[in-house]
CSV table of C-alpha atoms in Angstrom, one decimal:
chain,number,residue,atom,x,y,z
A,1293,UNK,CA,4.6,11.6,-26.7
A,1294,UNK,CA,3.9,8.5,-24.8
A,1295,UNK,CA,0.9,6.3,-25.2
A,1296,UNK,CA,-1.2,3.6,-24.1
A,1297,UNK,CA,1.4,2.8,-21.0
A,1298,UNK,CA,0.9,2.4,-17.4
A,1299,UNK,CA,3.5,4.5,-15.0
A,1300,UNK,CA,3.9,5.4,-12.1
A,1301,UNK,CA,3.3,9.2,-11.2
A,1302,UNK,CA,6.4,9.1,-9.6
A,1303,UNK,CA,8.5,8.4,-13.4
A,1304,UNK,CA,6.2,11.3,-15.2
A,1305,UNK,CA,8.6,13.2,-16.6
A,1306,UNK,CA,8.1,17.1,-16.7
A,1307,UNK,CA,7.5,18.6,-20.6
A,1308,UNK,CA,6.3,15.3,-21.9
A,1309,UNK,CA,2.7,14.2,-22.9
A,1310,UNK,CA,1.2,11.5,-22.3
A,1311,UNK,CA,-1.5,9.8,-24.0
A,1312,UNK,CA,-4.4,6.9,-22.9
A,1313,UNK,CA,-1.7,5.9,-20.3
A,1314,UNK,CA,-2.8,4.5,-17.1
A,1315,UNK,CA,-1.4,6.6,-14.6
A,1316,UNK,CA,-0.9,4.5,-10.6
A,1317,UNK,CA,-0.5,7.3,-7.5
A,1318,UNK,CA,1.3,6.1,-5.1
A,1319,UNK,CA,0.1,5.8,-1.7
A,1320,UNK,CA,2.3,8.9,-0.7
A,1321,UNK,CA,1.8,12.0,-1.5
A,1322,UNK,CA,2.8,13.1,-4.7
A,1323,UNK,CA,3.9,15.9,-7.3
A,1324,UNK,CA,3.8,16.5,-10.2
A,1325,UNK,CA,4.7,19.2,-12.9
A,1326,UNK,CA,5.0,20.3,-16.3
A,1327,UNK,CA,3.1,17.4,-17.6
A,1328,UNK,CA,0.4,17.3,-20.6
A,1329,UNK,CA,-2.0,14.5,-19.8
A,1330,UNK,CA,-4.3,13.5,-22.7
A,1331,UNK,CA,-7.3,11.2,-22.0
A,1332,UNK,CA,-5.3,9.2,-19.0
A,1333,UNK,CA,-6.3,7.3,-16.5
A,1334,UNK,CA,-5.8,7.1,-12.8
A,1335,UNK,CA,-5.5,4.6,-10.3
A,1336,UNK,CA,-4.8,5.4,-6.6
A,1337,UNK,CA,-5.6,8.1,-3.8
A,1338,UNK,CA,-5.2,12.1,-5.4
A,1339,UNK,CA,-5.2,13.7,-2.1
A,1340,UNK,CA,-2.9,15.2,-0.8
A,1341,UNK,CA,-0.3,15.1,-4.2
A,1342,UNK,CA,0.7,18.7,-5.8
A,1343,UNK,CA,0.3,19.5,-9.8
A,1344,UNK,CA,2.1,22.4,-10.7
A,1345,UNK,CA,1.2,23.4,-14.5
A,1346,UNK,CA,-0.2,20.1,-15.9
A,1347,UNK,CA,-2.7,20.4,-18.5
A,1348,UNK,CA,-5.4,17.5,-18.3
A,1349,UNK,CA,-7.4,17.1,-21.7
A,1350,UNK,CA,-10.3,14.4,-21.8
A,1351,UNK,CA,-9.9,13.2,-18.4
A,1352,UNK,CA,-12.4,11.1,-16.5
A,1353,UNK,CA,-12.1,12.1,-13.0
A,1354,UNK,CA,-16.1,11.4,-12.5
A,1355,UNK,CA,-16.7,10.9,-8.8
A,1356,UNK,CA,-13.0,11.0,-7.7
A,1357,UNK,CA,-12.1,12.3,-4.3
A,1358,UNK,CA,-8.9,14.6,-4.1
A,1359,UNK,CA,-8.8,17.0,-1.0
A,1360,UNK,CA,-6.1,18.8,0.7
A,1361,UNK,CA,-4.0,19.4,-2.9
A,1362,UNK,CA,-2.8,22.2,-4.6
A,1363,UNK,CA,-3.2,23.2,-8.4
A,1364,UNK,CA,-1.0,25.7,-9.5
A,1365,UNK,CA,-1.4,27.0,-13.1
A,1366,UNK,CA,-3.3,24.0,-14.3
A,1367,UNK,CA,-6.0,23.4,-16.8
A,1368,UNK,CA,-8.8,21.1,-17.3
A,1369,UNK,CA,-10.3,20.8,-21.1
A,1370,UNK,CA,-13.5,18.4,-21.8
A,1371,UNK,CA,-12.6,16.7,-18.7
A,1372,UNK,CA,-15.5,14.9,-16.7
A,1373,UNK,CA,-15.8,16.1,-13.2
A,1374,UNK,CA,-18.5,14.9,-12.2
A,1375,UNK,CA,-19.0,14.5,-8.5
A,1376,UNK,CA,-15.4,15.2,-8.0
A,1377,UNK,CA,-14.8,16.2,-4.2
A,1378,UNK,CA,-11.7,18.7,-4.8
A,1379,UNK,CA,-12.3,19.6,-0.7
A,1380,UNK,CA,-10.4,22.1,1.4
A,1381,UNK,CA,-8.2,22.2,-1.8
A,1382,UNK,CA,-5.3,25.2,-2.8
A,1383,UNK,CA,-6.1,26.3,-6.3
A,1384,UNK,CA,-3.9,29.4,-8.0
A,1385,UNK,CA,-4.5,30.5,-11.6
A,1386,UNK,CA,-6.5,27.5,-12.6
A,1387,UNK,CA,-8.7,27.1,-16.0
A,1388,UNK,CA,-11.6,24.6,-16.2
A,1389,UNK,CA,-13.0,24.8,-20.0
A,1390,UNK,CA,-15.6,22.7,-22.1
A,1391,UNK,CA,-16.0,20.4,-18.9
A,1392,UNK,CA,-18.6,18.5,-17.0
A,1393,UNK,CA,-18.6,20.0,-13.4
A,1394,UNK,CA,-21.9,19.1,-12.2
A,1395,UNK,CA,-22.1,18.0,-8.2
A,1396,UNK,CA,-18.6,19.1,-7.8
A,1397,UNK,CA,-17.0,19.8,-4.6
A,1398,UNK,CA,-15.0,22.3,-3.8
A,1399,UNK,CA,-15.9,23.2,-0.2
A,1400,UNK,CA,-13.6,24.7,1.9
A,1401,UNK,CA,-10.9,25.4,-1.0
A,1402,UNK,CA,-8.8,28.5,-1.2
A,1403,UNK,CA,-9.4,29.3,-5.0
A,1404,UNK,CA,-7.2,32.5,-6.3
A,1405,UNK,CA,-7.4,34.1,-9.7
A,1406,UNK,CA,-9.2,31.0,-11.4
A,1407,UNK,CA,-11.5,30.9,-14.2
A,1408,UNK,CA,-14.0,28.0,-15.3
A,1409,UNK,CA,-15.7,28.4,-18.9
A,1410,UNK,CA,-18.1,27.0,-20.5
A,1411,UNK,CA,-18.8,24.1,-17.4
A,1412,UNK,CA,-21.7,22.4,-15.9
A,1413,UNK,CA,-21.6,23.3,-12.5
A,1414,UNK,CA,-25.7,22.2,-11.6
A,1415,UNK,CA,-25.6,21.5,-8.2
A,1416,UNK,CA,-22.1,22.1,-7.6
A,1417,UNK,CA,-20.4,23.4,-4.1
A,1418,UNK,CA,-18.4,26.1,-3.6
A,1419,UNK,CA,-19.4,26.4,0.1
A,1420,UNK,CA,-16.4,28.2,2.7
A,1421,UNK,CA,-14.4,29.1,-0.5
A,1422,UNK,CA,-11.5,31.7,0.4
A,1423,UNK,CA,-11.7,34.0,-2.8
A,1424,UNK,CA,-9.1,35.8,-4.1
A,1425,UNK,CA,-10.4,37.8,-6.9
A,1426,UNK,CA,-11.1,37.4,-10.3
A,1427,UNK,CA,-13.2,34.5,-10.4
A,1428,UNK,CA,-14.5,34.3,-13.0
A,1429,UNK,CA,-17.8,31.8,-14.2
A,1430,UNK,CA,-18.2,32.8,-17.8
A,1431,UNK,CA,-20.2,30.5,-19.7
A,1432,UNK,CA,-21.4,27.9,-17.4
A,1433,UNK,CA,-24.6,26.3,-15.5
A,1434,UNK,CA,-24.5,27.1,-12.1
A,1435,UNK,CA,-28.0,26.5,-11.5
A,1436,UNK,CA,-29.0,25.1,-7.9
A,1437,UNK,CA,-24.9,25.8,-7.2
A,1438,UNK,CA,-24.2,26.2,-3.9
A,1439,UNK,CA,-22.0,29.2,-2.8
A,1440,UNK,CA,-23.1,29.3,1.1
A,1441,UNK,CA,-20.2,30.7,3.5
A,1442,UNK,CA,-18.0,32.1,0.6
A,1443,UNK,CA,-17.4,35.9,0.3
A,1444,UNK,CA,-17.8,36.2,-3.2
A,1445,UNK,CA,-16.5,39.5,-3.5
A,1446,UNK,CA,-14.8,39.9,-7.1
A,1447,UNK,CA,-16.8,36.7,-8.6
A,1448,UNK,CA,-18.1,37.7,-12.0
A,1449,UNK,CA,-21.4,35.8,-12.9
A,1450,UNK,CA,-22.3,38.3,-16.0
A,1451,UNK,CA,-22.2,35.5,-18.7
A,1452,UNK,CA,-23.5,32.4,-17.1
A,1453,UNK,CA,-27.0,30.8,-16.3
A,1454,UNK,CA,-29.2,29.9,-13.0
A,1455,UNK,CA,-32.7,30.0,-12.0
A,1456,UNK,CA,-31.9,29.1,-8.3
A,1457,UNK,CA,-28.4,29.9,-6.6
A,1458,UNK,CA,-27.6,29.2,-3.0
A,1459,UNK,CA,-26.0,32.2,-1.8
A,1460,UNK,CA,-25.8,33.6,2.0
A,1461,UNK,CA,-28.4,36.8,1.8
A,1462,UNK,CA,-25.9,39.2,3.8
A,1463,UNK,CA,-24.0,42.1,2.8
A,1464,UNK,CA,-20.5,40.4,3.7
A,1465,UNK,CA,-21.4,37.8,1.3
A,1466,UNK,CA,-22.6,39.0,-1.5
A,1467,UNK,CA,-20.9,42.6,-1.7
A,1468,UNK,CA,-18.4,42.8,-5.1
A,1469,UNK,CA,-20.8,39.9,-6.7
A,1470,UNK,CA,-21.0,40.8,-10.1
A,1471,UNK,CA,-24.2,39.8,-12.1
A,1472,UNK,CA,-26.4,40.7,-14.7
A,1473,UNK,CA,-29.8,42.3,-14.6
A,1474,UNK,CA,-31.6,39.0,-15.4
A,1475,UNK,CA,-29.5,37.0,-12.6
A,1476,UNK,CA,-30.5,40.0,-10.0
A,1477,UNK,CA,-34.2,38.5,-9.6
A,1478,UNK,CA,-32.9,35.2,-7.9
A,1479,UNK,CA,-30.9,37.1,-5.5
A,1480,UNK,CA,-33.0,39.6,-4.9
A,1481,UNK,CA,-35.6,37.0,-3.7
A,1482,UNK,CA,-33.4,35.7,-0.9
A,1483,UNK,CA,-33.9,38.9,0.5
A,1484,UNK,CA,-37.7,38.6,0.3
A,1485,UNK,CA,-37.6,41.3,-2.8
A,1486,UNK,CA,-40.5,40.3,-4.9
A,1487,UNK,CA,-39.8,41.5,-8.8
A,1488,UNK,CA,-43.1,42.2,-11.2
């Protein structure tokens, strides 16, 4: 284990954890894998870089912008991302647990096989999404989430909570959406249903 050190991104080396380090991105692209990155911070530009199963634990990534990347089999636990733009972003088989999503971004991302537990997602946006099912919301806030423009064929809702959800009221959209009988009321209403 390393601790409390600054390094480049560039000289992480792959099975090693690294603790309360200050991690500097260079202005390149970068990537990254195998790494197990415990309360760390970050200085520099995440877009464009590549993280190919890292593990992030306590991370503050609150506000942060990182488009155009790709997350391959990575997880977030108790990390803080709030207001994080993760735009037009490659996601594959990643876990987002005990964290604090709300306003994040991830617009126009391609997100396949991915599961976020237990998350604050108020407010978030998953607008223009490209699905590739399961994705699965178990356990987390997605009230006043946006999901407008994203096929959400395969997307299991059951276990989490909304009053309001932005979602396109068409068949293309919201055919394979899988909710429970309390969450059907919401949607229903876009469609002018009135429930007594």
């Amino acid at each position: 284990m390393i601790k409390d050190q600054t390094i480049n991104v560039a000289d992480l080396e792959p099975y090693q954890t690294y603790q309360q380090c200050t991690l500097v991105l260079p202005s390149l692209p970068s990537h990254v894998s195998d790494v197990h990155l415990n309360r760390c911070q970050f200085v520099g530009d995440l877009d464009h870089s590549e993280w190919l199963d890292c593990h992030f634990q306590d991370c503050d990534f609150a506000n942060r912008t990182w488009t155009h990347s790709v997350l391959y089999r990575c997880t977030f636990t108790r990390c803080n991302l709030l207001g994080t733009a993760f735009l037009e972003n490659r996601w594959q088989d990643v876990t987002v647990t005990e964290s604090r999503g709300d306003y994040l971004n991830l617009s126009g991302s391609q997100l396949t096989r991915c599961r976020l537990a237990a998350t604050t997602l108020k407010e978030s946006y998953l607008r223009a999404c490209r699905v590739t099912p399961p994705l699965v919301l178990d356990r987390c806030d997605l009230n006043l989430a946006s999901f407008g423009e994203t096929r959400l064929k395969g997307v299991d809702l059951t276990t989490s909570t909304f009053d309001q959800l932005e979602v396109d009221a068409t068949p293309w959209s919201l055919a394979g959406l899988v909710i429970n009988p309390v969450q059907a009321a919401p949607i229903l209403g876009l469609f002018g249903v009135k429930i007594k």
